[in-house]
């Protein structure tokens, strides 16, 4: 057992770092959808101003690498906010916790501004990619559907909500989950900003040992954890797709996301 | 119904709104950066202050692009040019290798032999589901027992990009192969073509137009992903801009903005080019008379040579440097193939041996027909009923 002693010693810390990875990727996915839905719908808008603003966002973000964006958010935006508005994320978070009388929640070492700007930058980046997915999904729904709905007297919003989105959502699921998987992988970029998530935590352990065998232990452990996270999501998504494809019932926008068979619940 | 606004008025309104939104936002951003860089205090809501700071920022940008130098007297535009050169070098060398290895992986994962199929699938799934960054750090810092001529920043970077993208290209190529009608290869075999001839003359020329859009897309992705090489001391565009910012902090924002602009200027035309090539290849003008397999191989070879040439230009165009570049390329190819074979053996063993045991326990009498089932799914020749 002495061969595995380093990894056993490091296990609790690495698990905590894994938790950071999981939580920040969940937060990133939610925030990315918040950016993506207005941008994706905005690219299809009839209003030129809205369309060009969202196109600018999508094209600019998709054209530059994530690493550069993260560096700009952290070393740029943080300092800019400090210099101009005297706004410090760490102090703001500390004051927020003080107001809640929960100062013990503040991390003992390090700061929160790293993870704040990391999650924000990552979601801002993925918002652009997901916006393209949403746009492509909506465009993939046949135009005749919209025309028929409009001629039946539905309003544009009703057409979107009742006719287009339920069909588009089913088309969007595979590319969306692919993007979510790469988002989980890209949380490894947080190590550039000094966030102690799985990859940086492992790398700090790796850097202090010179034995190749021990280094491989750490890396193998890390890669296995990432593989379990990403492949697990892929398997869930595949199962979801298969079941969604099988089901002959008409699914509404809301029931399509439910994690169980809804044909008994919803009578169409 | 509201009375429709006449077109010129609407156009003017839209133009004014766009100018106000983009102009005001960018002026505020640039002005704020300039205030921060010059460490002055000023109210940005005062139009005069705003305009002067914006103009000063633009002037500084032009200064950084033209005559600004670091302490050693190296002009900053040289930083950026060298960065672009290295980025292009890594992309153009890695993408063809990734395509070739991806093709091998795709053929393996369509093979009827389980001992070829399982390792290829395990390799692809593993490399697609783990982060590129971690793979790079693992290759660079946990293979240190190799001699520095075989493992340095260049070879480790190329090997990472090649291995990761080979997995993605394998999926693209597999999708392309599956899209081709099975009758094509059956007809070719009936006509007496060998397996190799069928692949070269029938399958690949039909596959290329199908896989071209995703492959071009992946090239753009790789072009952006190569920025992670800055973490293993390769001074490509991102790292070059960061160095520029460190060397003269009052040009930091200009450095970031210029790097972002260069990335945009290269990736947006690349996307347009991808769409153009796609259209060309789908129209019969190019497709009918060209030998697409040879053309594709030639393109890949030229890409590698252009990449090498970029790398040689970085250090100076001498005979010794050219020989060095070829040596490094061969070392990188060797490292990639060695890691790929090792990982396939390891992962294939981890997945394949329990799988074979399980099949043996479950149905001891027809282990072979299990392989035939899988082959029927992959679908090259119909399975004969017993």
CSV table of C-alpha atoms in Angstrom, one decimal, chain B residues 33-379:
chain,number,residue,atom,x,y,z
B,33,UNK,CA,-8.8,51.7,-19.7
B,34,UNK,CA,-6.9,54.9,-20.5
B,35,UNK,CA,-7.8,56.5,-17.2
B,36,UNK,CA,-6.6,53.4,-15.5
B,37,UNK,CA,-3.4,53.2,-17.5
B,38,UNK,CA,-2.4,56.9,-17.1
B,39,UNK,CA,-3.5,56.7,-13.5
B,40,UNK,CA,-5.4,60.0,-13.7
B,41,UNK,CA,-8.7,60.9,-12.2
B,42,UNK,CA,-11.4,62.2,-14.5
B,43,UNK,CA,-15.2,62.1,-14.9
B,44,UNK,CA,-15.9,59.9,-17.9
B,45,UNK,CA,-19.4,61.4,-18.2
B,46,UNK,CA,-17.8,64.7,-19.2
B,47,UNK,CA,-17.8,64.5,-23.1
B,48,UNK,CA,-14.5,66.3,-23.4
B,49,UNK,CA,-12.7,64.1,-20.9
B,50,UNK,CA,-14.2,61.0,-22.6
B,51,UNK,CA,-13.2,62.0,-26.1
B,52,UNK,CA,-9.6,63.0,-25.0
B,53,UNK,CA,-9.1,59.7,-23.2
B,54,UNK,CA,-10.5,57.7,-26.1
B,55,UNK,CA,-8.2,59.4,-28.6
B,56,UNK,CA,-5.2,59.0,-26.3
B,57,UNK,CA,-5.9,55.3,-26.0
B,58,UNK,CA,-6.2,54.9,-29.8
B,59,UNK,CA,-3.0,57.0,-30.2
B,60,UNK,CA,-1.2,54.7,-27.7
B,61,UNK,CA,-2.5,51.6,-29.7
B,62,UNK,CA,-0.9,53.0,-32.8
B,63,UNK,CA,2.2,53.7,-30.9
B,64,UNK,CA,2.3,50.2,-29.6
B,65,UNK,CA,1.9,48.8,-33.1
B,66,UNK,CA,4.6,50.9,-34.7
B,67,UNK,CA,7.5,52.3,-32.8
B,68,UNK,CA,7.1,51.1,-29.2
B,69,UNK,CA,9.9,48.9,-28.0
B,70,UNK,CA,10.7,47.1,-24.8
B,71,UNK,CA,13.8,47.9,-22.7
B,72,UNK,CA,16.0,45.7,-24.9
B,73,UNK,CA,14.9,47.7,-27.9
B,74,UNK,CA,12.8,44.9,-29.5
B,75,UNK,CA,9.7,46.5,-31.1
B,76,UNK,CA,6.4,45.2,-29.8
B,77,UNK,CA,5.0,44.4,-33.3
B,78,UNK,CA,7.8,41.8,-33.5
B,79,UNK,CA,6.4,40.2,-30.3
B,80,UNK,CA,3.0,39.9,-31.9
B,81,UNK,CA,4.3,38.7,-35.3
B,82,UNK,CA,6.4,36.0,-33.6
B,83,UNK,CA,3.4,35.0,-31.6
B,84,UNK,CA,1.2,34.6,-34.7
B,85,UNK,CA,4.0,32.7,-36.4
B,86,UNK,CA,4.2,30.1,-33.6
B,87,UNK,CA,0.4,29.8,-33.4
B,88,UNK,CA,0.2,29.1,-37.1
B,89,UNK,CA,3.1,26.7,-36.9
B,90,UNK,CA,1.5,24.6,-34.2
B,91,UNK,CA,-1.9,24.5,-36.0
B,92,UNK,CA,-0.6,23.7,-39.4
B,93,UNK,CA,1.6,20.9,-38.2
B,94,UNK,CA,-0.9,19.4,-35.8
B,95,UNK,CA,-4.0,19.3,-37.9
B,96,UNK,CA,-2.7,17.1,-40.8
B,97,UNK,CA,-1.2,14.7,-38.3
B,98,UNK,CA,-4.4,14.6,-36.3
B,99,UNK,CA,-6.4,13.9,-39.5
B,100,UNK,CA,-4.1,11.0,-40.5
B,101,UNK,CA,-4.2,9.5,-37.0
B,102,UNK,CA,-7.9,10.1,-36.8
B,103,UNK,CA,-8.4,8.2,-40.1
B,104,UNK,CA,-6.4,5.3,-38.7
B,105,UNK,CA,-8.5,5.4,-35.6
B,106,UNK,CA,-11.7,5.5,-37.6
B,107,UNK,CA,-10.7,2.5,-39.7
B,108,UNK,CA,-9.8,0.7,-36.6
B,109,UNK,CA,-13.1,1.4,-34.9
B,110,UNK,CA,-14.9,0.2,-38.0
B,111,UNK,CA,-12.9,-3.0,-38.1
B,112,UNK,CA,-14.5,-6.4,-37.6
B,113,UNK,CA,-11.7,-7.5,-35.3
B,114,UNK,CA,-12.5,-6.8,-31.7
B,115,UNK,CA,-8.8,-6.5,-30.7
B,116,UNK,CA,-8.6,-3.5,-33.0
B,117,UNK,CA,-12.0,-2.0,-32.3
B,118,UNK,CA,-11.9,-1.9,-28.5
B,119,UNK,CA,-8.6,0.0,-28.1
B,120,UNK,CA,-9.6,2.5,-30.7
B,121,UNK,CA,-12.9,3.2,-29.1
B,122,UNK,CA,-11.4,3.4,-25.6
B,123,UNK,CA,-8.7,5.8,-26.8
B,124,UNK,CA,-11.3,8.0,-28.5
B,125,UNK,CA,-13.7,8.1,-25.6
B,126,UNK,CA,-10.9,8.8,-23.1
B,127,UNK,CA,-9.3,11.6,-25.1
B,128,UNK,CA,-12.6,13.2,-25.9
B,129,UNK,CA,-13.8,13.2,-22.2
B,130,UNK,CA,-10.7,14.6,-20.5
B,131,UNK,CA,-9.5,18.2,-20.7
B,132,UNK,CA,-6.9,19.2,-23.2
B,133,UNK,CA,-5.1,21.3,-20.7
B,134,UNK,CA,-4.7,18.3,-18.3
B,135,UNK,CA,-3.5,16.1,-21.1
B,136,UNK,CA,-0.9,18.7,-22.0
B,137,UNK,CA,0.4,19.1,-18.5
B,138,UNK,CA,0.5,15.3,-18.0
B,139,UNK,CA,2.5,14.8,-21.2
B,140,UNK,CA,4.8,17.7,-20.5
B,141,UNK,CA,5.5,17.1,-16.8
B,142,UNK,CA,5.1,13.4,-16.3
B,143,UNK,CA,7.2,12.1,-19.2
B,144,UNK,CA,10.3,13.9,-17.9
B,145,UNK,CA,12.4,10.7,-18.1
B,146,UNK,CA,12.5,11.1,-21.9
B,147,UNK,CA,15.6,12.9,-23.3
B,148,UNK,CA,15.0,16.7,-24.0
B,149,UNK,CA,15.4,16.1,-27.7
B,150,UNK,CA,12.3,13.9,-27.7
B,151,UNK,CA,10.3,15.8,-25.1
B,152,UNK,CA,10.4,19.6,-25.2
B,153,UNK,CA,7.8,22.3,-25.4
B,154,UNK,CA,7.4,21.9,-29.1
B,155,UNK,CA,7.0,18.1,-29.2
B,156,UNK,CA,4.8,18.0,-26.1
B,157,UNK,CA,2.5,20.7,-27.6
B,158,UNK,CA,2.3,19.1,-31.0
B,159,UNK,CA,1.7,15.6,-29.4
B,160,UNK,CA,-1.1,17.0,-27.2
B,161,UNK,CA,-2.9,18.8,-30.0
B,162,UNK,CA,-2.5,15.8,-32.3
B,163,UNK,CA,-3.7,13.2,-29.8
B,164,UNK,CA,-6.7,15.2,-28.6
B,165,UNK,CA,-7.8,16.3,-32.1
B,166,UNK,CA,-7.2,12.8,-33.5
B,167,UNK,CA,-10.0,11.6,-31.3
B,168,UNK,CA,-12.3,14.3,-32.5
B,169,UNK,CA,-11.4,13.8,-36.1
B,170,UNK,CA,-12.0,10.1,-35.7
B,171,UNK,CA,-15.6,10.9,-34.8
B,172,UNK,CA,-15.9,13.2,-37.8
B,173,UNK,CA,-14.4,10.7,-40.2
B,174,UNK,CA,-16.5,7.9,-38.8
B,175,UNK,CA,-19.6,9.9,-39.3
B,176,UNK,CA,-18.5,10.6,-42.8
B,177,UNK,CA,-17.8,7.0,-43.6
B,178,UNK,CA,-21.2,5.9,-42.2
B,179,UNK,CA,-22.9,8.5,-44.4
B,180,UNK,CA,-21.7,6.7,-47.5
B,181,UNK,CA,-24.0,4.1,-48.9
B,182,UNK,CA,-22.9,0.6,-48.3
B,183,UNK,CA,-23.7,-0.3,-51.9
B,184,UNK,CA,-20.7,1.7,-53.0
B,185,UNK,CA,-18.1,-0.5,-51.4
B,186,UNK,CA,-20.0,-3.6,-52.3
B,187,UNK,CA,-20.1,-2.6,-55.9
B,188,UNK,CA,-16.4,-1.8,-55.9
B,189,UNK,CA,-15.6,-5.2,-54.5
B,190,UNK,CA,-17.8,-6.9,-57.0
B,191,UNK,CA,-15.9,-5.0,-59.7
B,192,UNK,CA,-12.8,-6.6,-58.4
B,193,UNK,CA,-11.1,-3.7,-56.6
B,194,UNK,CA,-9.0,-4.6,-53.6
B,195,UNK,CA,-9.8,-3.2,-50.1
B,196,UNK,CA,-7.1,-0.5,-50.4
B,197,UNK,CA,-8.3,0.5,-53.9
B,198,UNK,CA,-11.9,0.7,-52.7
B,199,UNK,CA,-10.8,3.0,-49.8
B,200,UNK,CA,-8.6,5.2,-51.9
B,201,UNK,CA,-10.7,5.5,-55.0
B,202,UNK,CA,-14.3,5.1,-53.9
B,203,UNK,CA,-14.7,5.8,-50.1
B,204,UNK,CA,-12.4,8.6,-49.4
B,205,UNK,CA,-13.3,10.9,-52.3
B,206,UNK,CA,-17.0,10.7,-51.3
B,207,UNK,CA,-16.1,11.1,-47.6
B,208,UNK,CA,-14.1,14.3,-48.0
B,209,UNK,CA,-16.9,16.7,-48.9
B,210,UNK,CA,-19.0,15.4,-46.0
B,211,UNK,CA,-16.2,15.8,-43.4
B,212,UNK,CA,-14.8,19.0,-44.7
B,213,UNK,CA,-17.1,21.5,-42.8
B,214,UNK,CA,-16.5,19.9,-39.4
B,215,UNK,CA,-12.8,19.5,-40.0
B,216,UNK,CA,-12.5,23.2,-41.0
B,217,UNK,CA,-14.4,24.1,-37.9
B,218,UNK,CA,-12.0,22.0,-35.8
B,219,UNK,CA,-9.1,23.8,-37.4
B,220,UNK,CA,-10.5,27.1,-36.1
B,221,UNK,CA,-11.0,25.5,-32.7
B,222,UNK,CA,-7.4,24.2,-32.7
B,223,UNK,CA,-6.2,27.7,-33.7
B,224,UNK,CA,-7.8,29.1,-30.6
B,225,UNK,CA,-7.0,26.1,-28.4
B,226,UNK,CA,-3.3,26.5,-29.2
B,227,UNK,CA,-3.3,29.4,-26.7
B,228,UNK,CA,-3.0,26.9,-23.9
B,229,UNK,CA,0.6,26.1,-25.1
B,230,UNK,CA,1.5,29.3,-23.3
B,231,UNK,CA,1.4,27.3,-20.1
B,232,UNK,CA,4.3,25.1,-21.2
B,233,UNK,CA,6.6,28.1,-22.1
B,234,UNK,CA,5.7,28.3,-25.8
B,235,UNK,CA,5.5,32.0,-26.5
B,236,UNK,CA,2.5,32.1,-28.9
B,237,UNK,CA,0.2,35.0,-29.4
B,238,UNK,CA,-1.5,34.9,-26.0
B,239,UNK,CA,1.8,34.6,-24.1
B,240,UNK,CA,3.3,37.3,-26.4
B,241,UNK,CA,0.6,39.8,-25.5
B,242,UNK,CA,1.0,38.9,-21.8
B,243,UNK,CA,4.8,39.5,-22.0
B,244,UNK,CA,4.1,42.8,-23.8
B,245,UNK,CA,1.8,43.8,-20.9
B,246,UNK,CA,4.4,42.8,-18.3
B,247,UNK,CA,7.2,44.7,-20.0
B,248,UNK,CA,5.4,47.9,-20.3
B,249,UNK,CA,2.3,48.0,-18.0
B,250,UNK,CA,1.0,51.2,-19.6
B,251,UNK,CA,0.4,49.3,-22.8
B,252,UNK,CA,-1.2,46.3,-21.2
B,253,UNK,CA,-4.7,46.9,-22.5
B,254,UNK,CA,-3.4,47.6,-25.9
B,255,UNK,CA,-1.6,44.3,-25.9
B,256,UNK,CA,-4.7,42.3,-25.0
B,257,UNK,CA,-6.9,44.2,-27.5
B,258,UNK,CA,-4.3,43.8,-30.3
B,259,UNK,CA,-4.0,40.0,-29.6
B,260,UNK,CA,-7.8,39.6,-29.6
B,261,UNK,CA,-8.0,41.6,-32.8
B,262,UNK,CA,-5.4,39.4,-34.5
B,263,UNK,CA,-7.2,36.2,-33.4
B,264,UNK,CA,-10.4,37.6,-34.8
B,265,UNK,CA,-8.8,38.8,-38.0
B,266,UNK,CA,-7.4,35.3,-38.7
B,267,UNK,CA,-10.4,33.2,-37.5
B,268,UNK,CA,-13.2,35.1,-39.2
B,269,UNK,CA,-11.7,34.9,-42.7
B,270,UNK,CA,-10.9,31.2,-42.0
B,271,UNK,CA,-14.6,30.6,-41.3
B,272,UNK,CA,-15.5,32.4,-44.6
B,273,UNK,CA,-12.8,30.3,-46.4
B,274,UNK,CA,-14.3,27.2,-45.0
B,275,UNK,CA,-17.7,28.0,-46.3
B,276,UNK,CA,-16.2,28.9,-49.7
B,277,UNK,CA,-14.3,25.7,-50.0
B,278,UNK,CA,-17.3,23.7,-49.0
B,279,UNK,CA,-19.3,25.3,-51.8
B,280,UNK,CA,-16.5,24.7,-54.3
B,281,UNK,CA,-16.2,21.1,-53.4
B,282,UNK,CA,-20.0,20.4,-53.4
B,283,UNK,CA,-20.4,22.0,-56.8
B,284,UNK,CA,-19.3,19.5,-59.5
B,285,UNK,CA,-16.7,21.9,-60.9
B,286,UNK,CA,-14.0,20.6,-58.6
B,287,UNK,CA,-15.4,17.3,-57.4
B,288,UNK,CA,-15.8,15.6,-60.8
B,289,UNK,CA,-12.4,15.8,-62.3
B,290,UNK,CA,-10.0,16.1,-59.4
B,291,UNK,CA,-8.5,13.1,-57.6
B,292,UNK,CA,-9.7,14.1,-54.2
B,293,UNK,CA,-7.6,11.6,-52.3
B,294,UNK,CA,-4.3,12.9,-53.8
B,295,UNK,CA,-5.5,16.5,-53.5
B,296,UNK,CA,-6.3,16.0,-49.8
B,297,UNK,CA,-3.0,14.4,-49.1
B,298,UNK,CA,-1.1,17.1,-51.0
B,299,UNK,CA,-3.0,19.8,-49.1
B,300,UNK,CA,-2.1,18.2,-45.8
B,301,UNK,CA,1.6,17.9,-46.8
B,302,UNK,CA,1.7,21.5,-47.9
B,303,UNK,CA,0.1,22.5,-44.6
B,304,UNK,CA,2.9,20.8,-42.7
B,305,UNK,CA,5.5,22.4,-44.8
B,306,UNK,CA,4.0,25.9,-44.3
B,307,UNK,CA,3.9,25.3,-40.6
B,308,UNK,CA,7.5,24.2,-40.6
B,309,UNK,CA,8.4,27.3,-42.7
B,310,UNK,CA,6.7,29.5,-40.2
B,311,UNK,CA,8.7,27.9,-37.4
B,312,UNK,CA,12.0,28.3,-39.3
B,313,UNK,CA,11.3,32.0,-40.1
B,314,UNK,CA,11.0,32.6,-36.3
B,315,UNK,CA,14.6,31.6,-35.7
B,316,UNK,CA,16.1,32.6,-39.0
B,317,UNK,CA,16.2,31.0,-42.4
B,318,UNK,CA,19.4,29.0,-42.3
B,319,UNK,CA,20.2,25.4,-43.4
B,320,UNK,CA,20.8,24.3,-39.9
B,321,UNK,CA,17.5,25.6,-38.6
B,322,UNK,CA,15.6,23.8,-41.4
B,323,UNK,CA,17.3,20.5,-40.5
B,324,UNK,CA,16.5,21.2,-36.9
B,325,UNK,CA,12.9,21.8,-37.7
B,326,UNK,CA,12.6,18.6,-39.6
B,327,UNK,CA,14.2,16.7,-36.7
B,328,UNK,CA,11.8,18.2,-34.2
B,329,UNK,CA,8.9,17.3,-36.5
B,330,UNK,CA,10.0,13.7,-36.7
B,331,UNK,CA,10.5,13.7,-32.9
B,332,UNK,CA,7.0,15.1,-32.4
B,333,UNK,CA,5.5,12.5,-34.8
B,334,UNK,CA,7.3,9.7,-33.0
B,335,UNK,CA,6.2,11.0,-29.6
B,336,UNK,CA,2.6,11.2,-30.7
B,337,UNK,CA,2.5,7.8,-32.2
B,338,UNK,CA,4.3,6.3,-29.2
B,339,UNK,CA,1.8,7.8,-26.7
B,340,UNK,CA,-1.1,6.8,-28.9
B,341,UNK,CA,0.0,3.1,-29.2
B,342,UNK,CA,0.8,3.0,-25.5
B,343,UNK,CA,-2.5,4.5,-24.5
B,344,UNK,CA,-4.4,2.3,-26.9
B,345,UNK,CA,-2.7,-0.8,-25.4
B,346,UNK,CA,-3.4,0.3,-21.9
B,347,UNK,CA,-7.0,1.4,-22.3
B,348,UNK,CA,-7.8,-1.4,-24.6
B,349,UNK,CA,-6.4,-3.8,-22.1
B,350,UNK,CA,-8.4,-2.2,-19.3
B,351,UNK,CA,-11.6,-2.3,-21.2
B,352,UNK,CA,-11.1,-5.2,-23.5
B,353,UNK,CA,-9.9,-8.0,-21.2
B,354,UNK,CA,-12.9,-7.7,-18.8
B,355,UNK,CA,-15.2,-7.4,-21.8
B,356,UNK,CA,-13.8,-10.5,-23.4
B,357,UNK,CA,-14.0,-12.4,-20.1
B,358,UNK,CA,-17.6,-11.3,-19.6
B,359,UNK,CA,-18.5,-12.5,-23.1
B,360,UNK,CA,-16.7,-15.7,-22.5
B,361,UNK,CA,-18.6,-16.4,-19.3
B,362,UNK,CA,-22.0,-15.3,-20.6
B,363,UNK,CA,-21.9,-17.2,-23.9
B,364,UNK,CA,-19.0,-19.5,-24.0
B,365,UNK,CA,-20.0,-21.0,-27.4
B,366,UNK,CA,-20.4,-17.9,-29.6
B,367,UNK,CA,-17.8,-15.4,-28.7
B,368,UNK,CA,-17.1,-15.1,-32.4
B,369,UNK,CA,-20.6,-14.3,-33.5
B,370,UNK,CA,-20.6,-11.5,-30.9
B,371,UNK,CA,-17.8,-9.9,-33.0
B,372,UNK,CA,-19.8,-10.5,-36.1
B,373,UNK,CA,-22.7,-8.6,-34.6
B,374,UNK,CA,-20.6,-5.6,-33.9
B,375,UNK,CA,-19.2,-5.8,-37.4
B,376,UNK,CA,-22.8,-5.9,-38.8
B,377,UNK,CA,-23.4,-2.6,-36.9
B,378,UNK,CA,-20.3,-1.0,-38.3
B,379,UNK,CA,-21.6,-2.3,-41.6
